[in-house]
PDB file of C-alpha atoms in Angstrom:
ATOM      1  CA  PHE A 156       0.000   0.000   0.000  1.00  0.00           C
ATOM      2  CA  PHE A 157       1.449   3.363  -1.003  1.00  0.00           C
ATOM      3  CA  LEU A 158       0.465   6.993  -0.584  1.00  0.00           C
ATOM      4  CA  THR A 159       1.269   9.296  -3.473  1.00  0.00           C
ATOM      5  CA  GLN A 160       1.848  13.016  -2.959  1.00  0.00           C
ATOM      6  CA  PRO A 161       3.097  15.702  -5.352  1.00  0.00           C
ATOM      7  CA  PRO A 162       6.657  16.717  -4.456  1.00  0.00           C
ATOM      8  CA  SER A 163       5.860  20.405  -4.363  1.00  0.00           C
ATOM      9  CA  VAL A 164       3.064  22.957  -4.433  1.00  0.00           C
ATOM     10  CA  SER A 165       3.556  26.708  -4.778  1.00  0.00           C
ATOM     11  CA  VAL A 166       0.968  29.404  -4.149  1.00  0.00           C
ATOM     12  CA  PRO A 167       1.025  33.177  -3.605  1.00  0.00           C
ATOM     13  CA  PRO A 168       0.064  34.432  -0.155  1.00  0.00           C
ATOM     14  CA  GLY A 169      -3.657  34.825   0.312  1.00  0.00           C
ATOM     15  CA  GLN A 170      -4.502  32.136  -2.216  1.00  0.00           C
ATOM     16  CA  THR A 171      -5.622  28.537  -1.683  1.00  0.00           C
ATOM     17  CA  ALA A 172      -3.218  25.614  -1.538  1.00  0.00           C
ATOM     18  CA  THR A 173      -4.410  22.082  -2.235  1.00  0.00           C
ATOM     19  CA  ILE A 174      -2.205  19.098  -1.467  1.00  0.00           C
ATOM     20  CA  SER A 175      -3.326  15.698  -2.680  1.00  0.00           C
ATOM     21  CA  CYS A 176      -2.655  12.215  -1.328  1.00  0.00           C
ATOM     22  CA  GLY A 177      -3.563   9.204  -3.444  1.00  0.00           C
ATOM     23  CA  GLY A 178      -3.909   5.582  -2.457  1.00  0.00           C
ATOM     24  CA  ASP A 179      -6.073   2.517  -3.042  1.00  0.00           C
ATOM     25  CA  ASN A 180      -9.270   2.560  -0.998  1.00  0.00           C
ATOM     26  CA  ILE A 181      -8.054   5.655   0.791  1.00  0.00           C
ATOM     27  CA  GLY A 182     -11.651   6.670   1.323  1.00  0.00           C
ATOM     28  CA  ILE A 183     -12.148   3.960   3.903  1.00  0.00           C
ATOM     29  CA  LYS A 184      -9.053   4.698   5.901  1.00  0.00           C
ATOM     30  CA  ASN A 185      -8.430   7.075   8.770  1.00  0.00           C
ATOM     31  CA  LEU A 186      -6.077   9.468   7.051  1.00  0.00           C
ATOM     32  CA  ASP A 187      -4.038  12.105   8.852  1.00  0.00           C
ATOM     33  CA  TRP A 188      -1.954  15.088   7.770  1.00  0.00           C
ATOM     34  CA  TYR A 189       1.199  16.440   9.412  1.00  0.00           C
ATOM     35  CA  GLN A 190       3.011  19.725   8.933  1.00  0.00           C
ATOM     36  CA  GLN A 191       6.762  19.840   9.407  1.00  0.00           C
ATOM     37  CA  LYS A 192       8.820  23.006   9.341  1.00  0.00           C
ATOM     38  CA  PRO A 193      12.622  22.874   8.921  1.00  0.00           C
ATOM     39  CA  GLY A 194      14.399  21.617  12.016  1.00  0.00           C
ATOM     40  CA  GLN A 195      11.160  20.922  13.861  1.00  0.00           C
ATOM     41  CA  ALA A 196       9.100  17.894  14.759  1.00  0.00           C
ATOM     42  CA  PRO A 197       5.963  17.188  12.743  1.00  0.00           C
ATOM     43  CA  VAL A 198       2.662  18.621  13.929  1.00  0.00           C
ATOM     44  CA  LEU A 199      -0.712  16.947  13.413  1.00  0.00           C
ATOM     45  CA  VAL A 200      -2.902  19.335  11.413  1.00  0.00           C
ATOM     46  CA  MET A 201      -5.769  17.027  10.353  1.00  0.00           C
ATOM     47  CA  TYR A 202      -6.966  13.625  11.506  1.00  0.00           C
ATOM     48  CA  ASP A 203      -9.635  11.223  10.298  1.00  0.00           C
ATOM     49  CA  VAL A 204      -9.532  12.972   6.912  1.00  0.00           C
ATOM     50  CA  SER A 205     -11.305  16.169   7.967  1.00  0.00           C
ATOM     51  CA  ALA A 206     -11.055  16.710  11.739  1.00  0.00           C
ATOM     52  CA  ARG A 207      -8.931  19.603  12.948  1.00  0.00           C
ATOM     53  CA  PRO A 208      -6.968  19.230  16.198  1.00  0.00           C
ATOM     54  CA  SER A 209      -7.260  21.963  18.765  1.00  0.00           C
ATOM     55  CA  GLY A 210      -5.146  24.976  17.834  1.00  0.00           C
ATOM     56  CA  ILE A 211      -5.105  24.374  14.092  1.00  0.00           C
ATOM     57  CA  PRO A 212      -6.596  27.336  12.198  1.00  0.00           C
ATOM     58  CA  GLU A 213      -9.934  26.952  10.436  1.00  0.00           C
ATOM     59  CA  ARG A 214      -8.094  27.811   7.208  1.00  0.00           C
ATOM     60  CA  PHE A 215      -7.001  24.169   7.177  1.00  0.00           C
ATOM     61  CA  SER A 216      -9.519  21.610   5.942  1.00  0.00           C
ATOM     62  CA  GLY A 217      -9.463  18.057   4.674  1.00  0.00           C
ATOM     63  CA  SER A 218     -11.558  15.908   2.370  1.00  0.00           C
ATOM     64  CA  ASN A 219     -11.444  12.741   0.353  1.00  0.00           C
ATOM     65  CA  SER A 220     -13.062  11.467  -2.792  1.00  0.00           C
ATOM     66  CA  GLY A 221     -12.493   8.100  -4.333  1.00  0.00           C
ATOM     67  CA  ASN A 222      -8.809   7.262  -4.046  1.00  0.00           C
ATOM     68  CA  THR A 223      -7.594  10.772  -3.282  1.00  0.00           C
ATOM     69  CA  ALA A 224      -7.510  12.760  -0.063  1.00  0.00           C
ATOM     70  CA  THR A 225      -6.895  16.482  -0.103  1.00  0.00           C
ATOM     71  CA  LEU A 226      -5.556  18.971   2.413  1.00  0.00           C
ATOM     72  CA  THR A 227      -6.758  22.482   1.619  1.00  0.00           C
ATOM     73  CA  ILE A 228      -5.221  25.602   3.113  1.00  0.00           C
ATOM     74  CA  ASN A 229      -7.222  28.762   2.519  1.00  0.00           C
ATOM     75  CA  ARG A 230      -5.713  32.251   2.614  1.00  0.00           C
ATOM     76  CA  VAL A 231      -2.200  30.859   2.682  1.00  0.00           C
ATOM     77  CA  GLU A 232       0.300  32.693   4.873  1.00  0.00           C
ATOM     78  CA  ALA A 233       4.086  32.733   4.860  1.00  0.00           C
ATOM     79  CA  GLY A 234       4.029  30.744   8.094  1.00  0.00           C
ATOM     80  CA  ASP A 235       2.302  27.846   6.314  1.00  0.00           C
ATOM     81  CA  GLU A 236       5.444  27.143   4.306  1.00  0.00           C
ATOM     82  CA  ALA A 237       6.443  23.618   5.314  1.00  0.00           C
ATOM     83  CA  ASP A 238       6.513  19.987   4.289  1.00  0.00           C
ATOM     84  CA  TYR A 239       3.159  18.229   4.544  1.00  0.00           C
ATOM     85  CA  TYR A 240       2.790  14.464   4.947  1.00  0.00           C
ATOM     86  CA  CYS A 241      -0.303  12.309   4.694  1.00  0.00           C
ATOM     87  CA  GLU A 242      -0.424   9.107   6.724  1.00  0.00           C
ATOM     88  CA  VAL A 243      -2.625   6.103   7.334  1.00  0.00           C
ATOM     89  CA  PHE A 244      -2.423   3.036   9.518  1.00  0.00           C
ATOM     90  CA  ASP A 245      -2.944   0.097   7.200  1.00  0.00           C
ATOM     91  CA  ARG A 246      -4.683  -2.511   9.329  1.00  0.00           C
ATOM     92  CA  ASN A 247      -4.201  -5.249   6.746  1.00  0.00           C
ATOM     93  CA  SER A 248      -0.437  -5.102   7.063  1.00  0.00           C
ATOM     94  CA  ALA A 249      -0.258  -3.556  10.560  1.00  0.00           C
ATOM     95  CA  ARG A 250       1.920  -0.784   9.182  1.00  0.00           C
ATOM     96  CA  ARG A 251       1.773   2.981   9.501  1.00  0.00           C
ATOM     97  CA  ILE A 252       2.423   4.458   6.085  1.00  0.00           C
ATOM     98  CA  PHE A 253       3.520   7.988   5.260  1.00  0.00           C
ATOM     99  CA  GLY A 254       3.360   9.703   1.930  1.00  0.00           C
ATOM    100  CA  ARG A 255       6.673  11.057   0.643  1.00  0.00           C
ATOM    101  CA  GLY A 256       5.702  14.584   1.533  1.00  0.00           C
ATOM    102  CA  THR A 257       4.814  17.763  -0.318  1.00  0.00           C
ATOM    103  CA  LYS A 258       6.844  20.930   0.050  1.00  0.00           C
ATOM    104  CA  LEU A 259       4.537  23.920   0.195  1.00  0.00           C
ATOM    105  CA  THR A 260       6.196  27.115  -0.979  1.00  0.00           C
ATOM    106  CA  VAL A 261       4.516  30.464  -0.424  1.00  0.00           C
ATOM    107  CA  LEU A 262       5.658  32.661  -3.286  1.00  0.00           C
TER     108      LEU A 262
ATOM    109  CA  GLN B 248       1.336  20.023  28.859  1.00  0.00           C
ATOM    110  CA  VAL B 249       2.237  16.860  26.976  1.00  0.00           C
ATOM    111  CA  ARG B 250       5.962  16.478  26.513  1.00  0.00           C
ATOM    112  CA  LEU B 251       8.088  13.760  24.929  1.00  0.00           C
ATOM    113  CA  VAL B 252      11.864  13.904  25.223  1.00  0.00           C
ATOM    114  CA  GLU B 253      14.081  11.507  23.309  1.00  0.00           C
ATOM    115  CA  SER B 254      17.667  10.665  24.194  1.00  0.00           C
ATOM    116  CA  GLY B 255      20.339   8.086  23.474  1.00  0.00           C
ATOM    117  CA  GLY B 256      21.316   9.096  19.965  1.00  0.00           C
ATOM    118  CA  GLY B 257      24.902   9.384  18.839  1.00  0.00           C
ATOM    119  CA  VAL B 258      27.500   8.098  16.427  1.00  0.00           C
ATOM    120  CA  VAL B 259      27.818   4.319  16.195  1.00  0.00           C
ATOM    121  CA  GLN B 260      29.664   1.944  13.906  1.00  0.00           C
ATOM    122  CA  PRO B 261      27.839  -0.387  11.533  1.00  0.00           C
ATOM    123  CA  GLY B 262      26.836  -3.627  13.180  1.00  0.00           C
ATOM    124  CA  ARG B 263      26.758  -2.137  16.673  1.00  0.00           C
ATOM    125  CA  SER B 264      23.808  -1.505  18.956  1.00  0.00           C
ATOM    126  CA  LEU B 265      22.155   1.531  20.506  1.00  0.00           C
ATOM    127  CA  ARG B 266      19.201   2.102  22.794  1.00  0.00           C
ATOM    128  CA  LEU B 267      16.967   5.144  22.495  1.00  0.00           C
ATOM    129  CA  SER B 268      14.715   6.394  25.271  1.00  0.00           C
ATOM    130  CA  CYS B 269      11.670   8.648  25.229  1.00  0.00           C
ATOM    131  CA  VAL B 270      10.507  10.093  28.538  1.00  0.00           C
ATOM    132  CA  ALA B 271       6.926  11.306  28.607  1.00  0.00           C
ATOM    133  CA  SER B 272       5.168  13.780  30.866  1.00  0.00           C
ATOM    134  CA  GLY B 273       1.936  15.713  31.014  1.00  0.00           C
ATOM    135  CA  PHE B 274      -0.415  12.781  30.413  1.00  0.00           C
ATOM    136  CA  THR B 275      -1.211   9.329  31.761  1.00  0.00           C
ATOM    137  CA  PHE B 276       1.537   7.377  30.020  1.00  0.00           C
ATOM    138  CA  GLY B 277      -0.197   4.025  30.297  1.00  0.00           C
ATOM    139  CA  SER B 278      -3.257   5.255  28.406  1.00  0.00           C
ATOM    140  CA  ASN B 279      -1.736   5.696  24.947  1.00  0.00           C
ATOM    141  CA  GLY B 280      -0.035   3.675  22.268  1.00  0.00           C
ATOM    142  CA  LEU B 281       3.332   4.970  21.151  1.00  0.00           C
ATOM    143  CA  ASP B 282       5.333   4.992  17.933  1.00  0.00           C
ATOM    144  CA  TRP B 283       8.865   5.577  16.752  1.00  0.00           C
ATOM    145  CA  VAL B 284       9.220   7.440  13.453  1.00  0.00           C
ATOM    146  CA  ARG B 285      12.507   8.347  11.802  1.00  0.00           C
ATOM    147  CA  GLN B 286      13.711  10.800   9.208  1.00  0.00           C
ATOM    148  CA  ALA B 287      16.948  10.422   7.288  1.00  0.00           C
ATOM    149  CA  PRO B 288      18.795  13.663   6.488  1.00  0.00           C
ATOM    150  CA  GLY B 289      16.887  15.564   3.833  1.00  0.00           C
ATOM    151  CA  LYS B 290      14.309  12.790   3.466  1.00  0.00           C
ATOM    152  CA  GLY B 291      10.711  12.178   4.443  1.00  0.00           C
ATOM    153  CA  LEU B 292       9.155  10.534   7.463  1.00  0.00           C
ATOM    154  CA  GLU B 293       9.477   6.765   7.843  1.00  0.00           C
ATOM    155  CA  TRP B 294       7.477   4.832  10.405  1.00  0.00           C
ATOM    156  CA  VAL B 295       9.617   2.456  12.478  1.00  0.00           C
ATOM    157  CA  ALA B 296       7.546   0.763  15.176  1.00  0.00           C
ATOM    158  CA  PHE B 297       4.368   0.851  17.287  1.00  0.00           C
ATOM    159  CA  MET B 298       3.607  -0.448  20.742  1.00  0.00           C
ATOM    160  CA  SER B 299       0.137  -0.739  22.252  1.00  0.00           C
ATOM    161  CA  ILE B 300      -0.884   0.495  25.679  1.00  0.00           C
ATOM    162  CA  ASP B 301      -0.368  -2.823  27.394  1.00  0.00           C
ATOM    163  CA  GLY B 302       2.578  -3.887  25.258  1.00  0.00           C
ATOM    164  CA  ASP B 303       0.754  -6.889  23.849  1.00  0.00           C
ATOM    165  CA  ASN B 304       0.880  -5.565  20.314  1.00  0.00           C
ATOM    166  CA  LYS B 305       4.125  -4.524  18.667  1.00  0.00           C
ATOM    167  CA  TYR B 306       4.447  -3.767  14.981  1.00  0.00           C
ATOM    168  CA  TYR B 307       7.574  -3.017  12.970  1.00  0.00           C
ATOM    169  CA  ALA B 308       8.522  -1.687   9.579  1.00  0.00           C
ATOM    170  CA  ASP B 309      10.028  -4.349   7.344  1.00  0.00           C
ATOM    171  CA  SER B 310      13.268  -2.356   7.217  1.00  0.00           C
ATOM    172  CA  VAL B 311      13.900  -2.846  10.942  1.00  0.00           C
ATOM    173  CA  LYS B 312      12.056  -6.058  11.781  1.00  0.00           C
ATOM    174  CA  GLY B 313      14.314  -8.517  13.526  1.00  0.00           C
ATOM    175  CA  ARG B 314      16.877  -5.813  14.361  1.00  0.00           C
ATOM    176  CA  PHE B 315      14.908  -3.267  16.403  1.00  0.00           C
ATOM    177  CA  THR B 316      12.812  -3.896  19.516  1.00  0.00           C
ATOM    178  CA  ILE B 317      10.274  -1.477  20.946  1.00  0.00           C
ATOM    179  CA  SER B 318       9.409  -1.633  24.627  1.00  0.00           C
ATOM    180  CA  ARG B 319       7.956   0.540  27.357  1.00  0.00           C
ATOM    181  CA  ASP B 320       8.164   0.918  31.113  1.00  0.00           C
ATOM    182  CA  ASN B 321       4.876   2.414  32.241  1.00  0.00           C
ATOM    183  CA  SER B 322       6.207   2.824  35.796  1.00  0.00           C
ATOM    184  CA  LYS B 323       8.900   5.170  34.465  1.00  0.00           C
ATOM    185  CA  ASN B 324       6.855   6.843  31.720  1.00  0.00           C
ATOM    186  CA  THR B 325       9.475   5.751  29.244  1.00  0.00           C
ATOM    187  CA  LEU B 326       9.438   4.257  25.755  1.00  0.00           C
ATOM    188  CA  PHE B 327      12.503   2.499  24.400  1.00  0.00           C
ATOM    189  CA  LEU B 328      13.881   1.469  21.042  1.00  0.00           C
ATOM    190  CA  GLU B 329      16.634  -1.114  21.162  1.00  0.00           C
ATOM    191  CA  MET B 330      18.504  -1.038  17.849  1.00  0.00           C
ATOM    192  CA  SER B 331      20.965  -3.753  16.885  1.00  0.00           C
ATOM    193  CA  SER B 332      22.933  -4.687  13.746  1.00  0.00           C
ATOM    194  CA  LEU B 333      22.824  -1.044  12.758  1.00  0.00           C
ATOM    195  CA  ARG B 334      23.336  -0.152   9.126  1.00  0.00           C
ATOM    196  CA  LEU B 335      24.438   2.997   7.371  1.00  0.00           C
ATOM    197  CA  GLU B 336      20.862   3.493   6.162  1.00  0.00           C
ATOM    198  CA  ASP B 337      19.591   3.641   9.751  1.00  0.00           C
ATOM    199  CA  THR B 338      21.145   7.098  10.057  1.00  0.00           C
ATOM    200  CA  SER B 339      18.206   9.353  10.929  1.00  0.00           C
ATOM    201  CA  VAL B 340      16.580  11.573  13.465  1.00  0.00           C
ATOM    202  CA  TYR B 341      14.371   9.312  15.564  1.00  0.00           C
ATOM    203  CA  PHE B 342      11.117  10.742  16.911  1.00  0.00           C
ATOM    204  CA  CYS B 343       8.811   9.198  19.459  1.00  0.00           C
ATOM    205  CA  ALA B 344       5.146  10.075  19.105  1.00  0.00           C
ATOM    206  CA  ARG B 345       1.982   9.522  21.097  1.00  0.00           C
ATOM    207  CA  ASN B 346      -1.097   7.881  19.629  1.00  0.00           C
ATOM    208  CA  SER B 347      -4.382   9.693  20.095  1.00  0.00           C
ATOM    209  CA  GLU B 348      -7.598   7.784  20.698  1.00  0.00           C
ATOM    210  CA  ARG B 349      -8.117   7.850  16.932  1.00  0.00           C
ATOM    211  CA  GLY B 350      -4.665   6.437  16.252  1.00  0.00           C
ATOM    212  CA  SER B 351      -3.170   9.678  14.952  1.00  0.00           C
ATOM    213  CA  LEU B 352       0.220  10.839  16.190  1.00  0.00           C
ATOM    214  CA  ASP B 353      -0.918  13.839  18.175  1.00  0.00           C
ATOM    215  CA  TYR B 354       2.271  14.699  20.056  1.00  0.00           C
ATOM    216  CA  TRP B 355       5.886  14.303  18.986  1.00  0.00           C
ATOM    217  CA  GLY B 356       9.233  14.698  20.664  1.00  0.00           C
ATOM    218  CA  GLN B 357      11.975  16.815  19.143  1.00  0.00           C
ATOM    219  CA  GLY B 358      13.946  13.796  18.058  1.00  0.00           C
ATOM    220  CA  THR B 359      17.387  12.328  18.658  1.00  0.00           C
ATOM    221  CA  LEU B 360      19.979  11.892  15.899  1.00  0.00           C
ATOM    222  CA  VAL B 361      21.516   8.504  15.246  1.00  0.00           C
ATOM    223  CA  THR B 362      24.483   8.438  12.901  1.00  0.00           C
ATOM    224  CA  VAL B 363      25.798   5.089  11.736  1.00  0.00           C
ATOM    225  CA  SER B 364      29.278   5.555  10.373  1.00  0.00           C
ATOM    226  CA  SER B 365      32.543   3.676  10.211  1.00  0.00           C
TER     227      SER B 365
END
């Protein structure tokens, strides 16, 4: 089981960033998203596809459709520049699987 | 507040062993599963191992199975990762992370660097 992410996404500040994560039957899995800034530990920004942890701005939202999950960041700010990873726990193989990450650049 | 602090990293020769520790505070340690996740320099996140609350369930990535052992001491609020037969490709920052009720990794430590080098 693999999760496929685009290597990079670039958006101007104030615009909307969408980061995709593809995988077989991803719609039936509890998918999470993590944000990681340089030199820092990852931070959970979305869990169970579309639930926002406490402290994460409402500008962050998640969805899935078919075999693709999407993290959407509205009104992108310079501080959102980071690597974003999707992740699922594959119960069939008892493995936690991360996507390869998407580098979000705010132009 | 929830805090996870890893230690035990360092420089080690190929084939040698190392034990990492992760001391937790700010929550009831025995109420959460725990994971180790690593990140090679300039690379993405790679899951390493998971241990359930009671320790009955342990899962490992294929890349470390048979070489790494995850364990926990709930009386000391500490998670361990015993690493043996280390390889050059095990060089990474190793993070410990807490499982939420939903299985997400809701809190992470700052990581400890393991460098395998001859």
